[in-house]
Amino acid sequence: MNILVSGGGIAGLATALELGTRGHQVTLVERAAHLRVNGAPIDVRGDAIAFADRMGVLPRIREQRIRMSEHGVFVRADGSVAARLPVAEMSDSGDDIEIAREDLTHILAAALPTSTDMVFGDSVDALADDGKGVDVHFVSGRAERFDLVVGADGLHSVTRRLAFGPERDYLRHLGLYVALTDLPGEARADRTNPLYNYPGHLASIARYKDKAFGVFLFRSGLLDYDYRDLDAQKQILVDAFAGHTEWKIPQLLDAVRADPEFYFDSVSQIHLPTWHRGRIALVGDAGYCAALLSGRGTSLALSGAHILAAELDNAGGDHTVAFERYEQRQRPYVEFAQHTVTDGGELIVPSTQEAIDARNARLQTIVT
Ligand SMILES: Cc1cc2nc3c(=O)[nH]c(=O)nc-3n(C[C@H](O)[C@H](O)[C@H](O)COP(=O)(O)OP(=O)(O)OC[C@H]3O[C@@H](n4cnc5c(N)ncnc54)[C@H](O)[C@@H]3O)c2cc1C
């Protein structure tokens, strides 16, 4: 089949890999000019480890494994350590594999069949499914007909908007925003990862390999901004931390101002009653974002990609049967991941000083 995959993140690359190795002709369109390789390290967990194995990429994932979270410490304003990050409490089992988002992206991209048609700097802007195929129009003006379209274009998916309706119908904001910025000057061998809280805010430095980046989280209701306007996003973050000169906050905000690859988004989930409509299906955050607090978005992307492609094979190319089975098999993983996000980030971003102190006191009693 001739299949369009919209989005070149983990879900899009894994879907293109799974479909391409099964003999489908895949076009992968990514809106950015290149693969987006920034972002904090992510986890491959649970059954997603076996799915990565079936994709043939598990040995490389294991080779690139890092152990960043275990070096996390909550610090006070003067930099002294108040408590350790409870890594065991936050993971499913000792089998979880932590890997840099950029490394997983490169591993999946390198495994793509040579037949994959990669298109950068473009985006779908109209989809017309006539029951026999999907006519796709792109922002660039290009137009093409595909047998199937897979939307793997993330939390703010355009495919979802075109096929299912506006984002506000499906988005559940969890009351937090996240931002990431590159910190080249902070890389160092000792790899300590300090996390500093004041009520409703987290600023931290995360180090792995020869990299360092700043991570921010802050509590806020849903904000109205253009998620493609980088300067507007930077200003929101700077305003959210305004007036705080303690710890390393000013230095981290300077890095934000200078970073062309700055990442900013709401911590939100996507809940849809179904992930397919006709010949169009959704995979990854586009269909069922669990939010970064779940630590399972990448695992859902891998399981979704594998199950969708495998069921297309099992159904002999009958997409109506395949998409139904995809939903039946993937839904339990999604429900589990979305339900794990119960405390709204209270561990990482306590809302009050009392809650920060209570957390630190509790963590000091955990023997590691
Ligand atoms: C730059 C970046 C940094 C991230 N950092 C973190 C992190 O630090 N921690 C964390 O837990 N999660 C992070 N995430 C989210 C995490 O990668 C996902 O939750 C998870 O891997 C599932 O991936 P996904 O492919 O479904 O979505 P995403 O990773 O969001 O990938 C979606 C891809 O689609 C592309 N895209 C968007 N719109 C269009 C369009 N209209 N047409 C074509 N392409 C489009 C995007 O550029 C992106 O490459 C990050 C995502 C991105 C894009």
Coordinates of C-alpha atoms and ligand atoms in Angstrom, one line a residue:
M1 CA 0.0 0.0 0.0
N2 CA 1.0 3.6 -0.5
I3 CA 0.9 5.2 3.0
L4 CA 1.5 8.7 4.2
V5 CA 2.9 9.1 7.8
S6 CA 2.6 12.7 9.1
G7 CA 5.2 13.5 11.7
G8 CA 8.8 12.4 12.1
G9 CA 8.9 11.9 15.9
I10 CA 9.2 8.6 17.7
A11 CA 5.7 7.5 16.6
G12 CA 6.1 8.5 13.0
L13 CA 9.6 7.0 12.6
A14 CA 8.5 3.8 14.3
T15 CA 5.4 3.6 12.1
A16 CA 7.3 4.2 8.9
L17 CA 9.8 1.5 10.0
E18 CA 7.1 -1.0 10.8
L19 CA 5.2 -0.4 7.6
G20 CA 8.2 -0.1 5.3
T21 CA 9.8 -3.3 6.5
R22 CA 6.4 -5.0 5.7
G23 CA 6.7 -3.9 2.1
H24 CA 4.5 -0.8 2.1
Q25 CA 5.6 2.3 0.2
V26 CA 5.8 5.0 2.9
T27 CA 6.1 8.7 2.6
L28 CA 7.0 10.4 5.9
V29 CA 6.4 14.1 6.1
E30 CA 7.9 16.2 8.9
R31 CA 7.0 19.9 9.3
A32 CA 10.5 20.8 10.7
A33 CA 13.4 21.2 8.3
H34 CA 15.2 18.3 10.0
L35 CA 14.4 15.5 12.5
R36 CA 13.8 17.2 15.9
V37 CA 16.4 15.6 18.1
N38 CA 16.2 17.8 21.2
G39 CA 14.3 16.8 24.4
A40 CA 14.9 15.2 27.7
P41 CA 15.8 11.5 27.9
I42 CA 12.8 9.2 27.5
D43 CA 11.9 5.7 28.7
V44 CA 11.2 2.5 26.8
R45 CA 9.2 0.4 29.2
G46 CA 7.1 -2.7 29.6
D47 CA 5.9 -4.4 26.4
A48 CA 7.4 -1.6 24.3
I49 CA 10.8 -3.3 24.9
A50 CA 9.6 -6.4 23.2
F51 CA 8.1 -4.4 20.4
A52 CA 11.4 -2.5 19.9
D53 CA 13.0 -6.0 19.7
R54 CA 10.7 -7.0 16.9
M55 CA 11.5 -3.8 15.1
G56 CA 15.2 -4.9 15.2
V57 CA 16.3 -1.9 17.1
L58 CA 16.5 -3.2 20.7
P59 CA 20.3 -4.0 20.7
R60 CA 21.1 -0.5 19.6
I61 CA 18.7 1.0 22.2
R62 CA 20.5 -1.1 24.9
E63 CA 23.9 0.1 23.6
Q64 CA 22.8 3.7 24.0
R65 CA 21.1 3.3 27.4
I66 CA 21.8 6.1 29.9
R67 CA 21.1 6.4 33.6
M68 CA 20.3 10.0 34.1
S69 CA 17.4 10.0 36.5
E70 CA 19.3 8.1 39.2
H71 CA 21.5 11.1 39.6
G72 CA 18.6 13.4 40.3
V73 CA 18.6 15.4 43.6
F74 CA 16.2 18.0 44.9
V75 CA 18.3 21.0 46.0
R76 CA 17.6 24.1 48.2
A77 CA 18.2 27.7 47.0
D78 CA 21.8 27.5 48.1
G79 CA 22.4 24.4 46.1
S80 CA 22.6 22.0 49.1
V81 CA 20.9 18.6 48.6
A82 CA 17.5 18.3 50.3
A83 CA 16.5 14.8 49.0
R84 CA 17.1 12.3 46.2
L85 CA 14.8 11.7 43.3
P86 CA 12.9 8.5 44.1
V87 CA 13.7 6.7 40.9
A88 CA 12.5 3.2 42.0
E89 CA 9.1 4.7 43.0
M90 CA 8.8 6.3 39.5
S91 CA 9.7 3.2 37.4
D92 CA 7.8 0.1 36.5
S93 CA 10.7 -2.4 37.0
G94 CA 14.4 -2.6 36.7
D95 CA 14.0 -3.3 33.0
D96 CA 13.0 0.3 32.0
I97 CA 15.5 1.6 29.5
E98 CA 16.3 5.3 29.7
I99 CA 17.7 6.7 26.4
A100 CA 18.3 10.2 25.0
R101 CA 15.4 11.2 22.7
E102 CA 18.0 12.1 20.1
D103 CA 19.6 8.7 20.2
L104 CA 16.3 6.9 19.8
T105 CA 15.3 9.2 17.0
H106 CA 18.6 8.4 15.2
I107 CA 18.3 4.7 15.8
L108 CA 14.8 4.5 14.3
A109 CA 15.7 6.8 11.3
A110 CA 18.8 4.7 10.5
A111 CA 16.7 1.6 10.5
L112 CA 14.2 2.9 7.9
P113 CA 14.1 1.0 4.6
T114 CA 15.7 2.9 1.8
S115 CA 12.4 3.0 0.0
T116 CA 11.0 5.5 2.6
D117 CA 10.3 8.9 1.0
M118 CA 11.3 11.5 3.6
V119 CA 9.9 15.0 3.1
F120 CA 11.0 17.8 5.4
G121 CA 9.5 21.3 5.8
D122 CA 6.0 20.4 4.8
S123 CA 2.7 19.6 6.4
V124 CA -0.7 18.3 5.3
D125 CA -3.3 21.0 5.1
A126 CA -6.3 19.1 3.6
L127 CA -7.4 15.5 3.6
A128 CA -10.3 14.1 1.5
D129 CA -11.1 10.4 2.1
D130 CA -13.5 9.1 -0.6
G131 CA -13.6 5.6 0.7
K132 CA -11.1 4.3 -1.8
G133 CA -8.1 6.5 -1.0
V134 CA -7.2 9.8 0.6
D135 CA -6.4 12.9 -1.5
V136 CA -3.8 14.9 0.5
H137 CA -2.9 18.5 -0.1
F138 CA 0.2 19.9 1.5
V139 CA 1.1 23.4 2.6
S140 CA 3.8 23.5 -0.1
G141 CA 1.1 23.1 -2.8
R142 CA 2.0 19.5 -3.5
A143 CA -1.0 17.1 -3.8
E144 CA -0.9 13.3 -3.8
R145 CA -3.3 10.4 -3.3
F146 CA -2.6 7.7 -0.6
D147 CA -4.2 4.4 0.3
L148 CA -3.9 5.2 4.0
V149 CA -2.8 8.2 6.1
V150 CA -1.3 7.8 9.6
G151 CA -1.2 10.9 11.8
A152 CA 1.8 10.8 14.1
D153 CA 2.2 14.5 14.3
G154 CA 2.1 14.9 18.1
L155 CA 0.0 16.6 20.8
H156 CA -1.1 19.4 18.4
S157 CA -1.7 17.0 15.5
V158 CA -2.9 18.6 12.3
T159 CA -4.1 15.2 11.0
R160 CA -6.3 14.9 14.0
R161 CA -7.7 18.3 13.6
L162 CA -8.5 17.7 9.9
A163 CA -10.0 14.2 10.4
F164 CA -11.6 14.4 13.9
G165 CA -12.1 18.1 14.7
P166 CA -10.5 20.8 16.9
E167 CA -7.9 20.1 19.6
R168 CA -10.0 21.6 22.4
D169 CA -12.5 18.7 22.0
Y170 CA -9.9 16.1 23.0
L171 CA -7.2 17.9 25.1
R172 CA -7.1 17.5 28.9
H173 CA -4.7 20.0 30.3
L174 CA -3.0 18.8 33.5
G175 CA -2.3 22.2 34.9
L176 CA 1.5 22.4 34.0
Y177 CA 3.8 23.6 31.3
V178 CA 7.2 22.2 30.4
A179 CA 10.2 23.8 28.8
L180 CA 13.6 22.5 27.8
T181 CA 16.7 24.4 26.8
D182 CA 20.2 23.4 25.8
L183 CA 22.9 24.2 28.3
P184 CA 26.2 23.5 26.6
G185 CA 28.3 25.2 29.3
E186 CA 26.9 23.0 32.1
A187 CA 28.0 19.6 30.7
R188 CA 30.4 17.8 33.0
A189 CA 31.6 14.4 34.0
D190 CA 30.0 14.1 37.5
R191 CA 26.5 14.1 36.0
T192 CA 24.7 15.4 39.1
N193 CA 21.2 16.5 38.2
P194 CA 19.9 19.2 40.5
L195 CA 16.2 19.9 40.7
Y196 CA 15.1 23.2 42.4
N197 CA 11.5 23.9 43.5
Y198 CA 9.7 26.9 44.7
P199 CA 5.9 26.6 45.0
G200 CA 4.3 25.6 41.7
H201 CA 7.7 25.8 39.9
L202 CA 10.6 23.5 39.0
A203 CA 13.9 24.5 37.5
S204 CA 16.5 21.9 37.0
I205 CA 19.7 20.9 35.2
A206 CA 19.9 17.4 33.6
R207 CA 23.1 15.9 32.4
Y208 CA 23.9 12.8 30.4
K209 CA 26.8 11.8 28.2
D210 CA 28.5 15.1 27.2
K211 CA 25.2 17.0 27.2
A212 CA 23.4 19.3 29.6
F213 CA 20.0 21.0 29.4
G214 CA 17.7 22.9 31.6
V215 CA 14.2 21.6 32.4
F216 CA 11.4 23.9 33.6
L217 CA 7.9 23.0 34.8
F218 CA 5.4 25.4 36.2
R219 CA 1.8 25.3 37.2
S220 CA -0.7 27.3 35.0
G221 CA -4.1 26.9 33.5
L222 CA -4.3 26.5 29.8
L223 CA -2.7 29.5 28.0
D224 CA -3.6 30.9 24.6
Y225 CA -0.5 31.2 22.5
D226 CA 0.8 30.2 19.1
Y227 CA 2.7 26.9 19.6
R228 CA 4.8 27.7 16.5
D229 CA 5.9 31.1 17.8
L230 CA 9.2 30.4 19.6
D231 CA 9.7 34.0 21.0
A232 CA 6.2 34.0 22.4
Q233 CA 6.8 30.7 24.2
K234 CA 10.1 32.0 25.6
Q235 CA 8.4 35.1 26.9
I236 CA 5.8 33.0 28.7
L237 CA 8.5 31.0 30.4
V238 CA 10.5 34.1 31.4
D239 CA 7.4 35.7 32.8
A240 CA 6.5 32.6 34.7
F241 CA 9.9 32.6 36.5
A242 CA 10.1 36.4 36.8
G243 CA 11.3 37.9 40.1
H244 CA 13.2 34.7 41.0
T245 CA 17.0 35.2 41.1
E246 CA 17.8 32.4 43.5
W247 CA 19.7 29.2 42.7
K248 CA 20.6 29.2 38.9
I249 CA 17.3 30.6 37.6
P250 CA 18.7 33.8 35.9
Q251 CA 21.4 31.7 34.2
L252 CA 18.9 29.2 32.9
L253 CA 16.6 31.9 31.6
D254 CA 19.6 33.4 29.7
A255 CA 20.1 30.0 28.1
V256 CA 16.4 30.0 27.1
R257 CA 16.7 33.4 25.4
A258 CA 19.7 32.1 23.3
D259 CA 18.3 28.7 22.3
P260 CA 17.0 28.3 18.7
E261 CA 15.7 24.8 19.5
F262 CA 13.9 25.7 22.7
Y263 CA 11.0 23.3 23.5
F264 CA 7.8 24.4 25.2
D265 CA 4.5 22.7 25.6
S266 CA 1.5 22.2 27.9
V267 CA 1.5 19.0 29.9
S268 CA -1.7 17.6 28.5
Q269 CA -3.4 14.4 27.6
I270 CA -5.4 13.5 24.5
H271 CA -8.6 11.5 24.9
L272 CA -10.4 10.3 21.8
P273 CA -13.2 7.7 21.6
T274 CA -11.6 6.2 18.5
W275 CA -8.3 6.6 16.8
H276 CA -9.4 6.0 13.2
R277 CA -11.8 7.4 10.8
G278 CA -12.1 5.8 7.4
R279 CA -8.6 5.4 5.9
I280 CA -7.0 7.8 8.5
A281 CA -5.5 6.6 11.8
L282 CA -3.6 8.2 14.6
V283 CA -0.5 6.8 16.4
G284 CA 1.4 8.2 19.4
D285 CA 0.7 11.6 21.1
A286 CA -1.6 12.6 18.2
G287 CA -4.1 10.0 19.3
Y288 CA -3.5 9.3 23.0
C289 CA -0.9 11.5 24.5
A290 CA -0.4 10.4 28.1
A291 CA 1.7 13.5 29.1
L292 CA 5.3 13.5 30.2
L293 CA 4.3 12.9 33.8
S294 CA 3.4 9.3 32.8
G295 CA 6.9 8.6 31.4
R296 CA 5.2 6.3 28.9
G297 CA 4.6 8.5 25.7
T298 CA 7.5 6.9 23.9
S299 CA 6.5 3.3 24.9
L300 CA 3.0 4.1 23.6
A301 CA 4.4 5.4 20.3
L302 CA 6.4 2.2 19.9
S303 CA 3.6 -0.2 20.8
G304 CA 1.1 1.7 18.6
A305 CA 3.4 1.7 15.6
H306 CA 4.0 -2.0 15.9
I307 CA 0.4 -3.1 16.6
L308 CA -1.0 -0.9 13.7
A309 CA 1.4 -2.4 11.1
A310 CA 1.1 -5.9 12.4
E311 CA -2.7 -5.8 12.3
L312 CA -2.6 -4.5 8.8
D313 CA -0.6 -7.6 7.8
N314 CA -2.8 -9.9 9.8
A315 CA -5.9 -8.5 8.1
G316 CA -4.4 -8.9 4.6
G317 CA -4.4 -5.2 4.1
D318 CA -8.1 -4.7 5.1
H319 CA -7.7 -1.4 7.0
T320 CA -11.2 -1.5 8.5
V321 CA -10.4 -4.8 10.3
A322 CA -6.8 -3.8 11.1
F323 CA -7.7 -0.4 12.6
E324 CA -10.3 -2.0 14.9
R325 CA -7.8 -4.6 16.1
Y326 CA -5.2 -1.9 16.6
E327 CA -7.5 -0.1 18.9
Q328 CA -8.5 -3.2 20.9
R329 CA -4.8 -4.1 21.5
Q330 CA -3.4 -0.6 22.1
R331 CA -6.3 0.7 24.3
P332 CA -5.2 -1.1 27.5
Y333 CA -1.7 0.3 27.2
V334 CA -3.1 3.8 26.7
E335 CA -5.6 3.6 29.6
F336 CA -2.9 2.3 31.9
A337 CA -0.4 5.1 31.0
Q338 CA -3.0 7.9 31.2
H339 CA -4.3 6.7 34.5
T340 CA -0.8 6.6 36.1
V341 CA -0.8 10.4 36.0
T342 CA -2.8 10.7 39.2
D343 CA -1.1 13.2 41.4
G344 CA -0.8 16.0 38.8
G345 CA 2.9 16.3 39.3
E346 CA 2.8 16.9 43.0
L347 CA 6.0 14.9 43.5
I348 CA 8.0 17.0 41.0
V349 CA 6.2 20.3 41.3
P350 CA 4.6 20.6 44.7
S351 CA 2.2 23.5 44.8
T352 CA 3.1 24.9 48.2
Q353 CA 6.3 25.3 50.4
E354 CA 4.7 23.0 53.0
A355 CA 4.3 20.3 50.2
I356 CA 7.9 20.8 49.1
D357 CA 9.2 20.4 52.7
A358 CA 6.9 17.4 53.3
R359 CA 8.1 15.7 50.1
N360 CA 11.8 16.3 51.0
A361 CA 11.2 14.9 54.5
R362 CA 9.4 11.8 53.2
L363 CA 12.2 11.1 50.6
Q364 CA 14.9 11.4 53.3
T365 CA 13.3 8.4 55.0
I366 CA 13.6 6.2 51.9
V367 CA 16.6 3.9 52.1
T368 CA 18.1 3.4 48.6
Ligands
LIG1 C1 11.3 18.5 20.2 C2 10.6 17.6 21.1 C3 11.1 17.4 22.4 C4 10.5 16.6 23.3 N1 11.0 16.5 24.6 C5 10.4 15.6 25.5 C6 10.9 15.5 26.8 O1 11.9 16.1 27.1 N2 10.3 14.6 27.6 C7 9.1 14.0 27.2 O2 8.6 13.2 28.0 N3 8.6 14.1 26.0 C8 9.2 14.9 25.1 N4 8.7 15.1 23.9 C9 7.5 14.3 23.5 C10 7.8 12.8 23.3 O3 8.8 12.8 22.3 C11 6.5 12.1 22.9 O4 5.6 12.2 24.0 C12 6.7 10.7 22.6 O5 7.9 10.3 22.1 C13 5.6 10.3 21.5 O6 6.1 10.8 20.3 P1 5.2 11.3 19.1 O7 6.1 10.9 17.9 O8 3.8 10.8 19.2 O9 5.1 12.9 19.2 P2 6.3 14.0 19.1 O10 7.5 13.5 19.7 O11 5.7 15.2 19.6 O12 6.6 14.0 17.5 C14 5.7 14.7 16.6 C15 6.5 15.0 15.4 O13 5.6 15.5 14.4 C16 6.1 16.7 13.9 N5 4.9 17.5 13.4 C17 4.1 18.3 14.2 N6 3.1 18.8 13.4 C18 3.3 18.4 12.1 C19 2.7 18.5 10.9 N7 1.6 19.3 10.8 N8 3.2 17.9 9.8 C20 4.3 17.2 9.9 N9 5.0 17.0 11.0 C21 4.5 17.5 12.2 C22 6.8 17.4 15.0 O14 7.8 18.3 14.5 C23 7.5 16.1 15.6 O15 8.7 15.8 15.0 C24 9.3 15.9 22.9 C25 8.8 16.1 21.7 C26 9.4 16.9 20.7 C27 8.8 17.1 19.3

